Amino acid sequence: MLCRLGGRWLRPLPALQLRARDPALAPVPTSGAKRPTLSVWAVAPVCAVHANGWYEALAASSPVRVAEEVLLGVQATTGLPWWGSILLSTVALRGAVTLPLAAYQHYILAKVENLQPEIKAIARHLNQEVVVRANQLGWSERVARLTYLKNMKRIISELYVRDNCHPFKATVLVWIQLPMWIFMSFALRNLSTGAAHSEGFSVQEQLATGGILWFPDLTAPDSTWILPISVGVINLLIVEISALQKIGISRLQTYATYFVRAMSVLMIPVAATVPSSIVLYWLCSSFMGLSQNLLLRSPGFRQLCRIPSTKSDSETPYKDIFAAFNTKFISRK
């Protein structure tokens, strides 16, 4: 059996070598007795020590260290209490990083939406051509369908290249926002537990008195559950607002919406078990996400960001959201 230790796979030492290194393990020699081997319980702890190695490796990674330095730098520069430094850092990161990426995501999605009428027209014309060729050459239904799909895929790819709006570009926000959220969460975990660096203990003491209102100790979980529940509620609001704006969604999108709803609810008990500093960051980040979501529906802001107009755009987006929310959750009988 191999055990992972320090990034290398090591083979357990033979019983003879272990006895040689530790005389206490050497058995009393008896005539005709077999040489004893090392029992399983003696080897198991070596592997158990590294069961959570990936978690500790992530907590000690360079991006997490950078996030720690960002938080420490903001607190040292502004002189704000730690709750204020966490809020300011979150607002700054969301405003400087994720808001431009979210605007770019909406820009790409708007161009893709505007391509749909052209794609539908091409699809009808191509279908007619394939039917004619199938009759002339005697293609089977399967061959005709594969020919249509192959050519349609090629044409759509060419349209995406022409308008520089491949849908994959709209996922850039996720690939940046999710790692940033994870690194900031681990950085606050390190600072709250004193696992950051040589100054970690003093920072931990500052966090212990750096809270406000009902959570004065940012190193302890929120026993009132106000912060965890607030995180769950805001995340659910983001999900529902997004769901209200979608018309004719696919079954996969419906399942994805249910999954995100479930994750938003599951975040509540998780948030109740971690330091309040982390939950405060989650709450501020979710609130900024909700604000960002609403801001990007404003016709004036979309025009400022040069996001193309689409048929699904509304001149009164907030009124429409309120009306849809009222119809779905309040006026429903």
Coordinates of C-alpha atoms in Angstrom, one line a residue:
M1 CA 0.0 0.0 0.0
L2 CA 1.3 3.5 -0.9
C3 CA 0.7 6.6 1.3
R4 CA 1.0 10.2 0.0
L5 CA 3.4 12.3 2.0
G6 CA 4.7 15.8 1.1
G7 CA 3.7 15.4 -2.6
R8 CA 5.3 12.0 -3.0
W9 CA 4.1 8.5 -2.8
L10 CA 5.9 6.5 -0.1
R11 CA 5.8 2.8 0.5
P12 CA 5.4 1.7 4.2
L13 CA 8.7 0.6 5.7
P14 CA 9.0 -3.2 6.2
A15 CA 8.5 -4.5 9.7
L16 CA 12.1 -5.3 10.1
Q17 CA 13.3 -1.8 9.3
L18 CA 10.7 -0.3 11.7
R19 CA 11.9 -2.6 14.5
A20 CA 15.5 -1.6 13.8
R21 CA 14.6 2.1 14.1
D22 CA 12.4 1.8 17.2
P23 CA 13.6 -0.8 19.7
A24 CA 10.3 -0.6 21.5
L25 CA 8.6 -2.3 18.6
A26 CA 11.0 -5.3 18.7
P27 CA 9.2 -8.4 19.9
V28 CA 10.6 -10.8 22.4
P29 CA 12.3 -13.6 20.4
T30 CA 10.8 -17.0 20.8
S31 CA 11.8 -20.2 19.3
G32 CA 10.0 -21.1 16.1
A33 CA 7.9 -17.9 16.2
K34 CA 7.2 -16.0 12.9
R35 CA 8.5 -12.5 12.5
P36 CA 5.7 -10.1 13.4
T37 CA 4.6 -7.5 10.9
L38 CA 3.5 -3.9 11.5
S39 CA -0.2 -3.7 12.4
V40 CA -2.6 -1.8 10.2
W41 CA -3.4 0.8 12.9
A42 CA 0.3 1.9 13.0
V43 CA 0.3 2.8 9.3
A44 CA -3.2 4.2 9.0
P45 CA -2.5 7.5 10.8
V46 CA 0.2 8.3 8.2
C47 CA -2.4 8.3 5.4
A48 CA -5.1 10.0 7.5
V49 CA -2.8 13.0 8.1
H50 CA -3.0 13.8 4.4
A51 CA -6.7 13.0 3.9
N52 CA -7.5 16.7 3.7
G53 CA -4.2 17.7 2.0
W54 CA -6.0 19.4 -1.0
Y55 CA -7.9 21.6 1.4
E56 CA -4.8 22.8 3.3
A57 CA -2.9 23.1 0.0
L58 CA -5.6 25.4 -1.3
A59 CA -5.6 27.4 1.9
A60 CA -1.8 27.9 1.6
S61 CA -1.8 28.6 -2.2
S62 CA -0.4 31.8 -3.7
P63 CA -3.8 33.2 -4.8
V64 CA -5.1 32.9 -1.3
R65 CA -1.9 34.6 0.1
V66 CA -2.5 37.4 -2.4
A67 CA -6.1 37.8 -1.2
E68 CA -4.8 37.9 2.4
E69 CA -2.4 40.7 1.4
V70 CA -5.3 42.6 -0.3
L71 CA -7.4 42.4 2.8
L72 CA -4.5 43.4 5.1
G73 CA -3.5 46.2 2.8
V74 CA -7.0 47.7 2.7
Q75 CA -7.3 47.5 6.5
A76 CA -3.9 49.1 7.0
T77 CA -4.4 51.8 4.4
T78 CA -7.9 52.9 5.4
G79 CA -7.7 52.2 9.2
L80 CA -11.3 51.0 9.1
P81 CA -12.5 48.3 11.5
W82 CA -12.3 44.9 10.0
W83 CA -16.0 44.7 9.2
G84 CA -15.6 48.0 7.2
S85 CA -12.5 46.7 5.5
I86 CA -14.2 43.5 4.4
L87 CA -17.1 45.5 3.0
L88 CA -14.9 48.0 1.2
S89 CA -12.7 45.2 -0.3
T90 CA -15.7 43.3 -1.5
V91 CA -17.3 46.4 -3.1
A92 CA -14.0 47.3 -4.8
L93 CA -13.3 43.9 -6.2
R94 CA -16.9 43.4 -7.4
G95 CA -16.9 46.9 -9.0
A96 CA -13.5 46.7 -10.6
V97 CA -13.5 43.1 -11.7
T98 CA -16.9 41.4 -11.9
L99 CA -19.0 44.4 -13.0
P100 CA -17.0 45.0 -16.3
L101 CA -17.0 41.2 -16.9
A102 CA -20.8 41.0 -16.3
A103 CA -21.3 43.9 -18.8
Y104 CA -19.1 42.0 -21.3
Q105 CA -21.2 38.9 -20.7
H106 CA -24.4 40.8 -21.5
Y107 CA -22.8 42.3 -24.6
I108 CA -21.9 38.9 -26.0
L109 CA -25.4 37.4 -25.1
A110 CA -27.1 40.4 -26.8
K111 CA -25.2 39.9 -30.0
V112 CA -26.0 36.1 -29.9
E113 CA -29.7 36.9 -29.4
N114 CA -29.7 39.3 -32.3
L115 CA -28.2 36.6 -34.5
Q116 CA -31.1 34.2 -33.9
P117 CA -33.4 35.6 -36.7
E118 CA -30.6 35.2 -39.2
I119 CA -29.8 31.7 -38.0
K120 CA -33.5 30.7 -38.2
A121 CA -33.7 32.0 -41.8
I122 CA -30.5 30.1 -42.8
A123 CA -31.8 27.0 -41.1
R124 CA -35.1 27.1 -43.2
H125 CA -33.1 27.7 -46.4
L126 CA -30.6 24.9 -45.6
N127 CA -33.3 22.5 -44.8
Q128 CA -34.9 23.0 -48.2
E129 CA -31.6 22.5 -49.9
V130 CA -30.9 19.3 -48.1
V131 CA -34.3 17.9 -48.9
V132 CA -33.7 18.7 -52.6
R133 CA -30.3 17.1 -52.6
A134 CA -31.6 14.1 -50.7
N135 CA -34.2 13.4 -53.3
Q136 CA -31.7 13.8 -56.2
L137 CA -29.0 11.6 -54.7
G138 CA -31.3 9.1 -52.8
W139 CA -30.0 9.9 -49.3
S140 CA -31.6 8.1 -46.4
E141 CA -33.3 10.2 -43.7
R142 CA -30.3 9.7 -41.4
V143 CA -27.8 10.9 -44.0
A144 CA -29.9 13.9 -44.8
R145 CA -30.2 14.8 -41.1
L146 CA -26.5 14.4 -40.4
T147 CA -25.7 16.5 -43.5
Y148 CA -28.1 19.3 -42.3
L149 CA -26.6 19.3 -38.8
K150 CA -23.0 19.3 -40.0
N151 CA -23.6 22.2 -42.3
M152 CA -25.7 24.1 -39.8
K153 CA -23.0 23.8 -37.1
R154 CA -20.4 25.1 -39.6
I155 CA -22.6 28.1 -40.6
I156 CA -23.3 29.0 -37.0
S157 CA -19.6 28.9 -36.1
E158 CA -18.9 31.2 -39.0
L159 CA -21.6 33.6 -37.9
Y160 CA -20.1 33.7 -34.3
V161 CA -16.6 34.4 -35.8
R162 CA -18.1 37.1 -38.1
D163 CA -19.7 38.9 -35.2
N164 CA -17.1 38.0 -32.6
C165 CA -19.7 36.7 -30.2
H166 CA -19.0 33.0 -29.4
P167 CA -21.2 32.1 -26.5
F168 CA -18.2 30.6 -24.6
K169 CA -16.9 34.2 -24.1
A170 CA -20.0 34.8 -22.0
T171 CA -18.6 32.3 -19.4
V172 CA -15.5 34.4 -18.6
L173 CA -17.4 35.9 -15.7
V174 CA -17.8 32.5 -14.0
W175 CA -14.2 31.5 -14.5
I176 CA -13.0 34.7 -12.8
Q177 CA -15.7 35.3 -10.2
L178 CA -15.9 31.8 -8.7
P179 CA -12.1 31.5 -8.1
M180 CA -12.0 35.0 -6.6
W181 CA -14.9 34.1 -4.3
I182 CA -13.1 30.9 -3.2
F183 CA -9.7 32.6 -2.6
M184 CA -11.2 35.5 -0.6
S185 CA -13.2 33.0 1.5
F186 CA -10.1 31.0 2.3
A187 CA -8.1 34.2 3.0
L188 CA -10.7 35.3 5.6
R189 CA -10.7 31.7 7.0
N190 CA -6.9 31.9 7.4
L191 CA -7.0 35.3 9.0
S192 CA -9.8 34.3 11.4
T193 CA -8.1 31.2 12.6
G194 CA -4.6 32.6 12.8
A195 CA -3.4 30.4 10.1
A196 CA -2.3 33.2 7.8
H197 CA 1.4 33.9 8.6
S198 CA 3.6 35.2 11.4
E199 CA 1.2 38.0 12.0
G200 CA -1.8 35.8 11.9
F201 CA -2.4 35.7 15.7
S202 CA -2.5 39.5 16.0
V203 CA -4.8 39.8 13.0
Q204 CA -7.0 37.1 14.6
E205 CA -7.2 39.2 17.8
Q206 CA -8.2 42.2 15.7
L207 CA -10.9 40.3 14.0
A208 CA -12.2 39.0 17.3
T209 CA -13.1 42.6 18.2
G210 CA -13.6 43.9 14.6
G211 CA -17.3 43.2 14.2
I212 CA -20.4 45.4 14.7
L213 CA -24.0 45.1 15.9
W214 CA -24.9 41.6 16.9
F215 CA -21.6 40.0 15.5
P216 CA -18.8 41.8 17.4
D217 CA -16.5 38.8 17.1
L218 CA -15.7 38.1 13.4
T219 CA -13.8 34.9 14.2
A220 CA -16.9 33.2 15.7
P221 CA -20.0 32.0 13.8
D222 CA -23.2 34.1 13.9
S223 CA -25.2 32.4 16.7
T224 CA -28.3 34.5 15.7
W225 CA -28.3 33.1 12.2
I226 CA -29.2 36.6 10.9
L227 CA -26.2 36.7 8.5
P228 CA -26.6 33.1 7.2
I229 CA -30.3 33.6 6.5
S230 CA -29.6 36.9 4.8
V231 CA -27.1 35.3 2.5
G232 CA -29.6 32.6 1.5
V233 CA -32.4 35.1 1.0
I234 CA -30.4 37.4 -1.3
N235 CA -29.1 34.4 -3.3
L236 CA -32.6 33.2 -3.8
L237 CA -33.7 36.7 -4.9
I238 CA -30.9 36.7 -7.6
V239 CA -32.1 33.2 -8.8
E240 CA -35.8 34.2 -8.9
I241 CA -35.1 37.5 -10.7
S242 CA -33.1 35.7 -13.3
A243 CA -35.8 33.1 -13.7
L244 CA -38.6 35.7 -14.0
Q245 CA -36.8 37.2 -17.0
K246 CA -36.5 34.0 -19.0
I247 CA -39.2 32.9 -21.4
G248 CA -39.4 29.5 -23.0
I249 CA -36.5 28.0 -21.0
S250 CA -35.3 24.5 -21.7
R251 CA -35.6 21.6 -19.4
L252 CA -31.9 21.7 -18.6
Q253 CA -32.2 25.4 -17.7
T254 CA -35.1 24.5 -15.4
Y255 CA -33.1 21.8 -13.6
A256 CA -30.2 24.3 -13.3
T257 CA -32.5 26.8 -11.7
Y258 CA -33.7 24.2 -9.2
F259 CA -30.2 23.2 -8.4
V260 CA -29.1 26.8 -7.7
R261 CA -32.2 27.3 -5.5
A262 CA -31.2 24.2 -3.5
M263 CA -27.6 25.4 -3.2
S264 CA -28.8 28.8 -2.0
V265 CA -30.8 27.1 0.8
L266 CA -28.0 24.8 1.7
M267 CA -25.7 27.7 2.1
I268 CA -27.6 28.8 5.2
P269 CA -26.6 26.0 7.5
V270 CA -23.0 26.1 6.1
A271 CA -22.8 29.8 6.7
A272 CA -23.9 29.2 10.3
T273 CA -20.8 27.1 11.0
V274 CA -18.0 29.3 9.7
P275 CA -16.5 32.6 11.1
S276 CA -18.7 35.7 10.7
S277 CA -16.0 37.4 8.7
I278 CA -16.5 34.9 5.9
V279 CA -20.3 35.2 6.0
L280 CA -20.1 39.0 6.0
Y281 CA -18.0 38.7 2.8
W282 CA -20.6 36.3 1.3
L283 CA -23.4 38.6 2.3
C284 CA -21.7 41.7 0.8
S285 CA -20.7 39.8 -2.4
S286 CA -24.3 38.5 -2.9
F287 CA -25.7 42.0 -2.3
M288 CA -23.3 43.4 -4.9
G289 CA -24.3 40.6 -7.3
L290 CA -28.0 41.5 -6.8
S291 CA -27.3 45.2 -7.4
Q292 CA -25.2 44.3 -10.4
N293 CA -28.0 42.1 -11.8
L294 CA -30.5 45.0 -11.5
L295 CA -28.1 47.6 -12.8
L296 CA -27.4 45.7 -16.0
R297 CA -31.1 45.7 -16.7
S298 CA -31.2 49.5 -16.8
P299 CA -31.6 50.8 -20.5
G300 CA -29.4 53.8 -19.7
F301 CA -26.6 51.7 -18.2
R302 CA -26.8 49.2 -21.0
Q303 CA -26.4 52.0 -23.5
L304 CA -23.5 53.4 -21.5
C305 CA -21.8 50.0 -21.7
R306 CA -22.6 49.8 -25.5
I307 CA -24.6 46.6 -25.1
P308 CA -26.7 46.1 -28.3
S309 CA -30.5 46.5 -28.0
T310 CA -32.5 43.3 -28.4
K311 CA -36.2 42.4 -28.8
S312 CA -36.3 41.1 -25.2
D313 CA -35.2 44.5 -23.8
S314 CA -37.7 46.5 -21.8
E315 CA -38.0 50.2 -21.3
T316 CA -39.4 49.6 -17.8
P317 CA -37.4 46.5 -16.5
Y318 CA -37.9 47.2 -12.8
K319 CA -41.6 47.6 -13.2
D320 CA -41.7 44.4 -15.2
I321 CA -39.7 42.5 -12.6
F322 CA -42.0 43.7 -9.8
A323 CA -45.1 42.8 -11.8
A324 CA -43.8 39.3 -12.6
F325 CA -42.8 38.8 -9.0
N326 CA -46.2 39.9 -7.8
T327 CA -47.9 37.6 -10.2
K328 CA -45.8 34.6 -9.3
F329 CA -45.5 34.8 -5.6
I330 CA -48.1 37.2 -4.2
S331 CA -51.2 37.3 -6.4
R332 CA -51.1 33.6 -7.2
K333 CA -54.2 31.8 -5.9

